[in-house]
Short mmCIF file of C-alpha atoms and ligand atoms in Angstrom, two decimals:
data_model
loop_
_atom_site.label_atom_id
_atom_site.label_comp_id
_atom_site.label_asym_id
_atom_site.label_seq_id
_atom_site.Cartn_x
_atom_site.Cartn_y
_atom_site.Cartn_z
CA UNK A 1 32.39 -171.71 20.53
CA UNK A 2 33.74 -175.52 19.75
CA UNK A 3 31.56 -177.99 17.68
CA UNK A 4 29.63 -180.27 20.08
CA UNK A 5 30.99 -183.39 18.83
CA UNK A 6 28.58 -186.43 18.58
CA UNK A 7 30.69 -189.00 20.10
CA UNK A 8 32.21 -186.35 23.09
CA UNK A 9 29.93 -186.92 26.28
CA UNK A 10 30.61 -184.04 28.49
CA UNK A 11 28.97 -183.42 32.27
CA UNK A 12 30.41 -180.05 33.01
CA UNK A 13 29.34 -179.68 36.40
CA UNK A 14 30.45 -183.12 37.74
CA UNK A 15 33.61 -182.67 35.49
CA UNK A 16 32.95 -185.98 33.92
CA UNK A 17 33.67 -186.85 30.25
CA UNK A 18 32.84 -190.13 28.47
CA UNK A 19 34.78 -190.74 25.05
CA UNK A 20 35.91 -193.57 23.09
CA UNK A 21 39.92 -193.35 22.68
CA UNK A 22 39.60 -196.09 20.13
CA UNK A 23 36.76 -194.33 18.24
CA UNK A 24 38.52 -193.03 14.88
CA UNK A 25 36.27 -189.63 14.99
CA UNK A 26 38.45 -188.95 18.14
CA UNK A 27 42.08 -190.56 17.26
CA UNK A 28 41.97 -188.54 13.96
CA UNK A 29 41.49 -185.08 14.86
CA UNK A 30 42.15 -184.81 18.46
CA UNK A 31 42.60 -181.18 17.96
CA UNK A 32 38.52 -180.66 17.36
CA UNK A 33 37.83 -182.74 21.13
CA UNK A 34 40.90 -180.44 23.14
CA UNK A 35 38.86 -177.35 21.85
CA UNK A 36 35.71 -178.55 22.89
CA UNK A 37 37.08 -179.31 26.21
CA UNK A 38 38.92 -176.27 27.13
CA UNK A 39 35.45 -174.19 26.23
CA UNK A 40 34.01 -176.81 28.61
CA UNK A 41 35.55 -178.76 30.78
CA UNK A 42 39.37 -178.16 30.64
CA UNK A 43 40.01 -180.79 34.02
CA UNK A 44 37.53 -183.62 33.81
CA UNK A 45 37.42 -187.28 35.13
CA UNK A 46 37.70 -189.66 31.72
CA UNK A 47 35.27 -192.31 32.76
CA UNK A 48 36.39 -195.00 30.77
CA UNK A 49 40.16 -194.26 32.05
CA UNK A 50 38.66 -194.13 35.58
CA UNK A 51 42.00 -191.31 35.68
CA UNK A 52 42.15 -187.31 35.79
CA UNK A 53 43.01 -185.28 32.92
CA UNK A 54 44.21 -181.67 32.67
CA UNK A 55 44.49 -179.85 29.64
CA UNK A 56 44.52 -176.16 31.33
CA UNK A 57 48.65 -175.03 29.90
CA UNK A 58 49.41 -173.45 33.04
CA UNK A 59 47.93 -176.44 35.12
CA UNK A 60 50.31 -178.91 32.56
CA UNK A 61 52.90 -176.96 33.16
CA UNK A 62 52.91 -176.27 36.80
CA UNK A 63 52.21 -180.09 37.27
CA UNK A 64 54.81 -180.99 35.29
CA UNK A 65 57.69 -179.20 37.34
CA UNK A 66 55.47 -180.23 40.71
CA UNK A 67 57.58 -182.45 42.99
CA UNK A 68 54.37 -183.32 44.71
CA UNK A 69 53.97 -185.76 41.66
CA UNK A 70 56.36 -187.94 39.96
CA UNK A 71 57.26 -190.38 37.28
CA UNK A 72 57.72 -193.33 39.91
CA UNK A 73 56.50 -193.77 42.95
CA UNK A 74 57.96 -196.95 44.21
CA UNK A 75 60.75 -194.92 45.64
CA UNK A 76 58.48 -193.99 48.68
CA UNK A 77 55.93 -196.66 48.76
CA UNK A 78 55.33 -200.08 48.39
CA UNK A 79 53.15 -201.76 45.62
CA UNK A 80 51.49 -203.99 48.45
CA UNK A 81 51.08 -200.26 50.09
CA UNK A 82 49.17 -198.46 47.53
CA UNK A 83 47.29 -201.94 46.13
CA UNK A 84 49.60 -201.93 42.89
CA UNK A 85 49.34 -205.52 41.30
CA UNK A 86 52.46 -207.35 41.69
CA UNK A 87 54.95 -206.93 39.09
CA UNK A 88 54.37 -209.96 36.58
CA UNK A 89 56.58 -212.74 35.68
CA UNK A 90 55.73 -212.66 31.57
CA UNK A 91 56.95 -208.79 31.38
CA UNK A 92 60.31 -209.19 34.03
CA UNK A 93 62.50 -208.37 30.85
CA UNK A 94 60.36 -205.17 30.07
CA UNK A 95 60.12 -204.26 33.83
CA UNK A 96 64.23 -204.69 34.24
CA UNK A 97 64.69 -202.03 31.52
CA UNK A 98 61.92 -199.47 32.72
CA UNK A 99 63.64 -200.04 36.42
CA UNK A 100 66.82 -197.93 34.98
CA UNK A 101 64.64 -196.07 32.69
CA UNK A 102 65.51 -192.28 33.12
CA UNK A 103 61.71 -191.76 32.01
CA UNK A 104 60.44 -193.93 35.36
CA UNK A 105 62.95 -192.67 37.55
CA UNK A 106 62.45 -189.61 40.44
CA UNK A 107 65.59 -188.08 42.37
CA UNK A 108 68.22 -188.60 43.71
CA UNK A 109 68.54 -191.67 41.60
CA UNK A 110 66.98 -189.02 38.19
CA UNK A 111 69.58 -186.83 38.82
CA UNK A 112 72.31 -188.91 39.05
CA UNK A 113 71.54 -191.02 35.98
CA UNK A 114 70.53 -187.68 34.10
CA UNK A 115 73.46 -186.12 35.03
CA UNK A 116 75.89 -189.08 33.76
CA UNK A 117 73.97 -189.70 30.48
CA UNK A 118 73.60 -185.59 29.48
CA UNK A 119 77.65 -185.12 29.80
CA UNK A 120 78.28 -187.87 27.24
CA UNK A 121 74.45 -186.59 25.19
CA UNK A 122 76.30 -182.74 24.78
CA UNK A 123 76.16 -180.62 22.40
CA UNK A 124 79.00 -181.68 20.31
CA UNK A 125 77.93 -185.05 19.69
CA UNK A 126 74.45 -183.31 18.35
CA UNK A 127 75.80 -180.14 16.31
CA UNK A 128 78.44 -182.68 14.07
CA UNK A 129 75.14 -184.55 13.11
CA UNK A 130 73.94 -181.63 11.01
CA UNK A 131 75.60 -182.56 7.88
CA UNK A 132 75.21 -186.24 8.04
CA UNK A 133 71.26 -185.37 8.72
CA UNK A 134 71.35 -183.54 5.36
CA UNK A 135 73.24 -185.74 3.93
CA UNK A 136 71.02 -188.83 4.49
CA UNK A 137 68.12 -186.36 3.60
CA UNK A 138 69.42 -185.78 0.42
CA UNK A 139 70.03 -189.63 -0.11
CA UNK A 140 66.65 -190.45 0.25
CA UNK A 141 65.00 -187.73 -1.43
CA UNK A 142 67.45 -188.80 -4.63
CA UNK A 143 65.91 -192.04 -4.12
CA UNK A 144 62.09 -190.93 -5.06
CA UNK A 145 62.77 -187.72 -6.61
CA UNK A 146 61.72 -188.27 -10.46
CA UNK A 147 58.77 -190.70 -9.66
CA UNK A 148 56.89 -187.47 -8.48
CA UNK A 149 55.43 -189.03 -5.74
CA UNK A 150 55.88 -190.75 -2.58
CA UNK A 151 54.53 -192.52 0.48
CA UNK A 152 56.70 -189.97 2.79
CA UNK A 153 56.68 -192.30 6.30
CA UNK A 154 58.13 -195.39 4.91
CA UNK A 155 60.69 -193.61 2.23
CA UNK A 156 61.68 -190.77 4.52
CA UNK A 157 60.33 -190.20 7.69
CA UNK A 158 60.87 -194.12 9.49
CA UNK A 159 64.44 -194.09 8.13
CA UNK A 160 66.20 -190.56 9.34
CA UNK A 161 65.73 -190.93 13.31
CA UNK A 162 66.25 -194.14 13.51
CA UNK A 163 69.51 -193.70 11.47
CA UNK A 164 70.93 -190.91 13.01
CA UNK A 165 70.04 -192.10 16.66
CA UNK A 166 71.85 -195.80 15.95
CA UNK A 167 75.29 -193.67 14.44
CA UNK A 168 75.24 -191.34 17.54
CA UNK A 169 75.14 -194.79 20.08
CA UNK A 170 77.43 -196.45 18.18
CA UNK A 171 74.59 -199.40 16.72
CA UNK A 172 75.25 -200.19 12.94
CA UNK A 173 73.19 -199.20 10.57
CA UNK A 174 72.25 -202.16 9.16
CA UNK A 175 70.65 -202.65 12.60
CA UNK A 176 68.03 -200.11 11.27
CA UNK A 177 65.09 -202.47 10.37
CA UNK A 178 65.80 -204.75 13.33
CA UNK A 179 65.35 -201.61 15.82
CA UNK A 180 62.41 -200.16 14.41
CA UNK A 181 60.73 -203.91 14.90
CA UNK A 182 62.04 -204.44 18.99
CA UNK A 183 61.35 -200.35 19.58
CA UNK A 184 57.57 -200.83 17.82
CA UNK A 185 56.69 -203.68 20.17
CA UNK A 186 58.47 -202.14 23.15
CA UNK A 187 56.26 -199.02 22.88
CA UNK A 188 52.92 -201.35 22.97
CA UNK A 189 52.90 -200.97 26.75
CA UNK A 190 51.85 -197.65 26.51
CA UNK A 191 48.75 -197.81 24.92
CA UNK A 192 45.58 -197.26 27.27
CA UNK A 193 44.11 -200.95 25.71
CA UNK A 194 46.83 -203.18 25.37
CA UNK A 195 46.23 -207.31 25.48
CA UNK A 196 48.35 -210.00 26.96
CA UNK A 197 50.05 -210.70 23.11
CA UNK A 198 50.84 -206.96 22.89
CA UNK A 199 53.01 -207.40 26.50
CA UNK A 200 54.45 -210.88 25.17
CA UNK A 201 55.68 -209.04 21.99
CA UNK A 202 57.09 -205.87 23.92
CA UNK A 203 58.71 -208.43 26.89
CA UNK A 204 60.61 -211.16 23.76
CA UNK A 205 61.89 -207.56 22.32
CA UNK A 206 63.50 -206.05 25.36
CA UNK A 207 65.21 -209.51 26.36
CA UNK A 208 66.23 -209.46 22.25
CA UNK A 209 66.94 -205.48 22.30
CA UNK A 210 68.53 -205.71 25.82
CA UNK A 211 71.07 -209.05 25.14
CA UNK A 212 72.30 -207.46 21.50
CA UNK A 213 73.24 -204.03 23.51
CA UNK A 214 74.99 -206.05 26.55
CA UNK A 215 77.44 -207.64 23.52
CA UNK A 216 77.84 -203.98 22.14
CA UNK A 217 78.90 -203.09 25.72
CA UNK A 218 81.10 -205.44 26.11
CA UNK A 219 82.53 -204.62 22.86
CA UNK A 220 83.15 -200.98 23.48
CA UNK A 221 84.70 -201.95 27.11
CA UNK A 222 87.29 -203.91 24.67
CA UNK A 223 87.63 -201.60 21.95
CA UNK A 224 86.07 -197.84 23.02
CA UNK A 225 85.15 -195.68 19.79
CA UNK A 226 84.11 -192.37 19.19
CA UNK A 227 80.38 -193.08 19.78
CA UNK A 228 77.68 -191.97 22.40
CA UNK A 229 77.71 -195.46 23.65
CA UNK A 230 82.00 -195.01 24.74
CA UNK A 231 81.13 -191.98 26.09
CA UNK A 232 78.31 -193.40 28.44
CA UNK A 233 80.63 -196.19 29.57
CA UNK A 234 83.30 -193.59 30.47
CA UNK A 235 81.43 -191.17 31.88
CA UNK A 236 82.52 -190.40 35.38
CA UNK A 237 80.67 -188.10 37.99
CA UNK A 238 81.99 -187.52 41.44
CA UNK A 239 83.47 -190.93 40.64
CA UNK A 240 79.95 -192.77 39.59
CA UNK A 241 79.66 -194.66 36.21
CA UNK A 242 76.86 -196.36 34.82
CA UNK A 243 76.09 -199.72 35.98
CA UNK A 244 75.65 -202.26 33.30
CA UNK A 245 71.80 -202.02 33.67
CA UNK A 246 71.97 -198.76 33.41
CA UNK A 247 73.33 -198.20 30.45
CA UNK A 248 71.05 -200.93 28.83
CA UNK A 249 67.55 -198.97 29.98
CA UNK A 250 69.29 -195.26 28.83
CA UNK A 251 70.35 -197.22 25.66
CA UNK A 252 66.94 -198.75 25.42
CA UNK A 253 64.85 -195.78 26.04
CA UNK A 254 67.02 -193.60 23.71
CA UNK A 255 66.49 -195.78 20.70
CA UNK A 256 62.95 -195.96 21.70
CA UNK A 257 61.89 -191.94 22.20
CA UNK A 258 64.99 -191.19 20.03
CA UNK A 259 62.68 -192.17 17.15
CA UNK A 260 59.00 -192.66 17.27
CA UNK A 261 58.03 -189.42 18.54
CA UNK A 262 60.28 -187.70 15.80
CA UNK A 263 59.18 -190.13 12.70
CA UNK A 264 55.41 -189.37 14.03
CA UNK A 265 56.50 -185.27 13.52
CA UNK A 266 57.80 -185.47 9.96
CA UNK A 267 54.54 -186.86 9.06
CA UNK A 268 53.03 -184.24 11.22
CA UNK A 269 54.77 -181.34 9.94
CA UNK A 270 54.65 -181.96 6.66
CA UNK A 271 51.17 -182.83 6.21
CA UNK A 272 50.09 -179.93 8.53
CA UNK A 273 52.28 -177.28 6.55
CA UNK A 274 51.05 -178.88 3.60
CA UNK A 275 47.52 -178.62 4.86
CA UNK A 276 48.12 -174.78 5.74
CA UNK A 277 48.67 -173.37 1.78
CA UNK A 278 51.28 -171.20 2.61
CA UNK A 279 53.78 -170.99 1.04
CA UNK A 280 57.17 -173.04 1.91
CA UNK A 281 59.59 -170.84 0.48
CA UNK A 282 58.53 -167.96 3.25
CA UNK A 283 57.95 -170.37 5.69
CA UNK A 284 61.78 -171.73 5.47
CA UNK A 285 63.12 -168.13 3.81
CA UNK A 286 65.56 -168.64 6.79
CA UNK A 287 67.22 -170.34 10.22
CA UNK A 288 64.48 -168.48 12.32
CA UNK A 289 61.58 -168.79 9.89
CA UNK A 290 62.28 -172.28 9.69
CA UNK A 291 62.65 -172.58 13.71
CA UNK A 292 59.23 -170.86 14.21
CA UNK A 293 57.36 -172.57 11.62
CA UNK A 294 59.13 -176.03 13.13
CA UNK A 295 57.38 -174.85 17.00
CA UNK A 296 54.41 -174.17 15.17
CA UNK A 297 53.94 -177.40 13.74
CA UNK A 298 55.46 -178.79 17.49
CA UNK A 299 52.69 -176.79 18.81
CA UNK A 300 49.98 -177.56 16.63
CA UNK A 301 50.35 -181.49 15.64
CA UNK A 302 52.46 -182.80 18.52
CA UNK A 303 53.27 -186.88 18.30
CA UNK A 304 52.63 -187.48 22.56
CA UNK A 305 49.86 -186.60 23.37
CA UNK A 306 50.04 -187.72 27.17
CA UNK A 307 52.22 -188.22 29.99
CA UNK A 308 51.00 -189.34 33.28
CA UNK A 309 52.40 -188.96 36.69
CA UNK A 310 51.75 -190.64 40.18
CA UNK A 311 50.49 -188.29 43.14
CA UNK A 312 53.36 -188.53 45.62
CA UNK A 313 51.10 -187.22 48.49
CA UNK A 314 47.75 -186.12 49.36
CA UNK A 315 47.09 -182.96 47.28
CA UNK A 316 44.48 -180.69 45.64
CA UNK A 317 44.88 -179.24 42.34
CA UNK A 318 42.50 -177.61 40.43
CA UNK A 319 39.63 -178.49 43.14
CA UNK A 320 39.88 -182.04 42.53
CA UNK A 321 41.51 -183.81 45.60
CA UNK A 322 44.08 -186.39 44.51
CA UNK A 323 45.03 -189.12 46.94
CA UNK A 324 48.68 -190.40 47.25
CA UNK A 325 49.44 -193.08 44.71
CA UNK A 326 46.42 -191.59 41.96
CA UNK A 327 47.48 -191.36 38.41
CA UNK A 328 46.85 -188.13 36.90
CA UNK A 329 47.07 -187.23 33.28
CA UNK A 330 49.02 -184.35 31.16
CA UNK A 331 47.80 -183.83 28.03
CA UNK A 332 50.37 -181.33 26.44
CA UNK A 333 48.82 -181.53 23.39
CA UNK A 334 45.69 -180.27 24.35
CA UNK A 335 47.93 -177.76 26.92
CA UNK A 336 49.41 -176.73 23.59
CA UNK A 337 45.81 -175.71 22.71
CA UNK A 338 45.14 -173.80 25.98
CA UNK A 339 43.29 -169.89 23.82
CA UNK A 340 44.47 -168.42 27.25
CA UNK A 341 47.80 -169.13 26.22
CA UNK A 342 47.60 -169.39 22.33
CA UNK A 343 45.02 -167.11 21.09
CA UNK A 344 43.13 -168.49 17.79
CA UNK A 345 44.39 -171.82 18.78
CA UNK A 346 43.58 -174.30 16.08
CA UNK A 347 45.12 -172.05 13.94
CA UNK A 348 48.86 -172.37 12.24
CA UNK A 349 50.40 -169.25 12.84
CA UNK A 350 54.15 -169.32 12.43
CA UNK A 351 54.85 -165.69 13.08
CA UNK A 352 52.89 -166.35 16.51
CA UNK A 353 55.31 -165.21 20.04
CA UNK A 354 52.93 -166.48 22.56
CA UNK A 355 55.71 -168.69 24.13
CA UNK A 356 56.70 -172.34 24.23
CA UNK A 357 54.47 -175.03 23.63
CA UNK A 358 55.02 -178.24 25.71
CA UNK A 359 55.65 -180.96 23.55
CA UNK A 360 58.84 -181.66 24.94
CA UNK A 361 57.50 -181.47 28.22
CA UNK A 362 58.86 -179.54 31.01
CA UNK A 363 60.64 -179.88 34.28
CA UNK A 364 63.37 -182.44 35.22
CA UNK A 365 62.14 -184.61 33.13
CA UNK A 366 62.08 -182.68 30.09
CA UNK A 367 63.26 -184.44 26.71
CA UNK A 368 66.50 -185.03 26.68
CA UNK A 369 66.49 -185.48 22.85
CA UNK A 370 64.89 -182.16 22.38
CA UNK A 371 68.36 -180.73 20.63
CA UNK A 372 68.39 -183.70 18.17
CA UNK A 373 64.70 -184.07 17.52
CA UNK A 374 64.86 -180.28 16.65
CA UNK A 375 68.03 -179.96 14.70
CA UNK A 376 66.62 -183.07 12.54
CA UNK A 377 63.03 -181.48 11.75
CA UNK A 378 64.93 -177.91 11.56
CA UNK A 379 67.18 -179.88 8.85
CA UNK A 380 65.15 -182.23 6.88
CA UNK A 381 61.69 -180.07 6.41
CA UNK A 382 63.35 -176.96 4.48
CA UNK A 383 65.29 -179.62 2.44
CA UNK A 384 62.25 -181.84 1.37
CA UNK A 385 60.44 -178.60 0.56
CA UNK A 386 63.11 -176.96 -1.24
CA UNK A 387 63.80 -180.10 -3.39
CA UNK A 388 60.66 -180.61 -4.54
CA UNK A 389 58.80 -177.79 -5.26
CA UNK A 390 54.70 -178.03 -5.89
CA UNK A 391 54.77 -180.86 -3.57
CA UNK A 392 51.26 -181.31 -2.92
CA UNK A 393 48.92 -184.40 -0.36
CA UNK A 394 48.10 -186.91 -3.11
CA UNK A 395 45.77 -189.09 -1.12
CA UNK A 396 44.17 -188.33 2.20
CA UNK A 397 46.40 -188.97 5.15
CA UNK A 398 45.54 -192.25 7.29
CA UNK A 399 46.31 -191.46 10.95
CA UNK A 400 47.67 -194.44 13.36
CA UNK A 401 45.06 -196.12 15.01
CA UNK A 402 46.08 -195.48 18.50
CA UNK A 403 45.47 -192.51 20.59
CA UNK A 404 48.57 -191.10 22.50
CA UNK A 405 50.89 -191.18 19.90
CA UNK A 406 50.32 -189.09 17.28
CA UNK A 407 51.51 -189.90 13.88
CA UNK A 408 50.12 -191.04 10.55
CA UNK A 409 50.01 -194.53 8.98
CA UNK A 410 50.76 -192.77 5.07
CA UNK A 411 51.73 -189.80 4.04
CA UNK A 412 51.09 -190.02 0.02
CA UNK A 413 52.77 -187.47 -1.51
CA UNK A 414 53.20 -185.91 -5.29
CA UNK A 415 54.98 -183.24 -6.76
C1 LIG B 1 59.66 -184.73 18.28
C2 LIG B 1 60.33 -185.60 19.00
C3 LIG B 1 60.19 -185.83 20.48
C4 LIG B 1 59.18 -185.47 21.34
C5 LIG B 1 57.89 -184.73 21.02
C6 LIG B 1 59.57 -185.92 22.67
C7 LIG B 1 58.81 -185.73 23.80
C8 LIG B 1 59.24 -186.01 25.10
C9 LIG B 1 58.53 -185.64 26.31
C10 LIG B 1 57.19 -184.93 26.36
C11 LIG B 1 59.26 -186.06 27.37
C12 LIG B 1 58.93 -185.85 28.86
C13 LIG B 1 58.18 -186.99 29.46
C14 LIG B 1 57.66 -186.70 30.85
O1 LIG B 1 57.68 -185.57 31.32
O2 LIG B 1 57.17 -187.63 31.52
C15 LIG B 1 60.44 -186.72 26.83
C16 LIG B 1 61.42 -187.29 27.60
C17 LIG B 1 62.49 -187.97 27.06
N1 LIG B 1 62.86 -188.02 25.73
FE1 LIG B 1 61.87 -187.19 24.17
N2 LIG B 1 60.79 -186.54 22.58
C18 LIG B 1 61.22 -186.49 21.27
C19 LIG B 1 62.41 -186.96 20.77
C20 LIG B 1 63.38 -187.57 21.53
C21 LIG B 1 64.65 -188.02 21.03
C22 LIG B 1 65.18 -187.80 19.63
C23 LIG B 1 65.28 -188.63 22.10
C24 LIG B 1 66.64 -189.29 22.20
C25 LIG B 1 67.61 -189.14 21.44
C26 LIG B 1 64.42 -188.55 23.23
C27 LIG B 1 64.72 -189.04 24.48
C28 LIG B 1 63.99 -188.77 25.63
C29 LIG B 1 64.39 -189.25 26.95
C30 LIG B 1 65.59 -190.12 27.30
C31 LIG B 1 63.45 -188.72 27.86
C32 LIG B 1 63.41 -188.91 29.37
C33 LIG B 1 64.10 -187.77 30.05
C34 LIG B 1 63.98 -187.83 31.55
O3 LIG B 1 63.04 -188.48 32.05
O4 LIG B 1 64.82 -187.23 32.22
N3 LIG B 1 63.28 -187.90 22.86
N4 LIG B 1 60.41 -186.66 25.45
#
């Protein structure tokens, strides 16, 4: 049986759950709320969301692949249809990038932008990366190695994604700080409690991020190089291309998820391998040790915690009746707790084979950066652990104050 938890209101029978997201007993250990909810109430209303939530893994799952539901639902009704508020003149910039946004997208136009953007996002641009990952690993680690310790997000774990996602476009590197700033304010609009200075900040940074990637377009229409960013300008299905707006969202949201959600799990892995005692050398003794202890930690500690999707049409699921143009709620995180799915849940178990966890979603619109994210945390964790040994938590880990991403503020590290 869970912990009741002090600040976790639960109504079982009503399926109604009260809870502070910005309460720091909550945003820190997640993990210790999904467990008491499963054994309780695994679909519930979240009253101060006024939204549904599932956390059942087979209800996540199922809802995620469900065409009944869907990222957008402009595409078959009108805002002044379903009471939306009109879109708003101070976030036009931030609404013109989301419009091509394969994230906020549904089919036919999902498939064909998905389609054009995955021929030039193959495999060969992502395998040649291996080296340079290790490579840039190395770099840094040289960089701290002989002070014996380290604050692990702001030497290590900020720098690699955002590196290796700017080479693949085409973006220099130098670009590095710059991106982290415009991608940081961009991804304010997804917090539950955001305020009108939060929107300013992410609206300025698209219209910044969104005129410096028209000039590299324009650029690589002159001059085309050997970068992700040719590729998606060249890319030709049953004679389509991208349109120019087009490839500034996919650029956009690729620099965006192409690194927050995989800085948030270096942090994550390392602190909860760390936290585990095992031993590293076993854990990473090979490729498919490392690969299963790299789910584990996917499983386990994932950075999104939530993704939401509109009800396209009438429809009951799980007993509760949804009404077209409801938001519902997927928390994979919690899915990725489901015992009926992952017995001993809250436990790390790398030799575990109960099947994949969802942090990477599911359905059509599962991560497209799923091969990259992996191939960098299957890279850089077995190198960070081999190279220095007796690394140990020097200072207890301070997780981000927000909710659905996961991550941690510092990671202070000695060895
Ligand atoms: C550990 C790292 C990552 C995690 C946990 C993660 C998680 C996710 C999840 C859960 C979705 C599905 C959203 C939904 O169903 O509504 C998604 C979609 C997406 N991700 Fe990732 N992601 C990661 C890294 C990356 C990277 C490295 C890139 C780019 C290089 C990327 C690009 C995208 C894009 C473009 C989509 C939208 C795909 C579509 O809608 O068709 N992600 N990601």
């Amino acid at each position: 049986m869970a912990e009741p938890l002090s600040f976790l209101h639960v109504d079982a029978e009503h399926r109604r759950v009260s809870l502070d997201a910005r309460d720091p007993a909550f945003y820190r250990n997640p993990n210790a709320v999904y467990a008491a909810l499963h054994a309780r109430c695994p679909t519930f209303f979240w009253e101060e969301q006024r939204q549904w939530f599932f956390t059942g893994y087979d209800l996540v799952n199922g809802l995620l692949r469900d065409r009944r539901f869907g990222r957008q639902i402009l595409h078959i009704a009108s805002a002044e249809d379903l009471g939306l508020p009109e879109p708003q003149a101070h976030l036009q910039n931030f609404d013109l990038a989301e419009r091509f946004s394969l994230l906020e997208l549904e089919p036919p136009e999902h498939t064909r932008l998905r389609t054009l953007v995955n021929r030039a996002f193959v495999s060969r641009h992502i395998e040649r990366l291996r080296p340079e990952i290790a490579a840039l690993a190395d770099r840094l680690i040289d960089g701290f190695e002989k002070d014996g310790q380290t604050e692990l997000l702001s030497s290590f774990a900020d720098i690699i994604p955002v590196t290796m996602i700017a080479r693949m476009i085409g973006i220099p590197e130098e670009m590095g700080p710059q991106l982290l700033a415009w991608s940081h304010d961009y991804v304010g609009m997804y917090m539950f409690k955001r305020t009108r200075a939060d929107e300013l900040a992410a609206d300025r940074a698209t219209r910044e991020f969104a005129d410096y990637v028209k000039g590299l377009i324009a650029e690589r229409r002159r001059a085309p190089q050997d970068d992700l960013l040719s590729q998606m300008i060249h890319t030709e299905h049953k004679g389509q291309f991208l349109t120019e707006e087009e490839l500034v969202s996919t650029t956009i949201v690729l620099l965006n998820a192409g690194h927050e959600a995989t800085v948030h799990q270096i942090g994550n892995s390392v602190r909860v391998i760390l936290d585990s005692g095992l031993d590293p050398a076993a854990l990473f003794r090979d490729e498919t040790a490392t690969e299963t202890t790299v789910e584990e930690t996917l499983r386990i500690c994932a950075p999104v915690h939530i993704f939401q999707r509109w009800a396209l049409e009438d429809v009951e699921v799980d007993g509760v009746r949804l009404k077209r143009g409801d938001k519902i709620n997927l928390m994979l995180a919690a899915a990725n707790l489901d015992p009926a799915r992952f017995p001993d849940p809250l436990a790390f178990k790398p030799e575990r084979r109960d099947g994949a966890n969802l942090s990477f979603g599911a359905g059509i619109h599962f991560c497209i950066g799923a091969p990259l994210a992996r191939l960098e945390l299957n890279t850089v964790l077995p190198l960070l652990f081999r190279r220095l040994p007796g690394m140990r938590v020097a200072a207890p880990p301070r997780v981000k104050d927000v909710y659905q991403f996961h991550g941690l503020e510092r990671l202070d590290l000695a060895w």
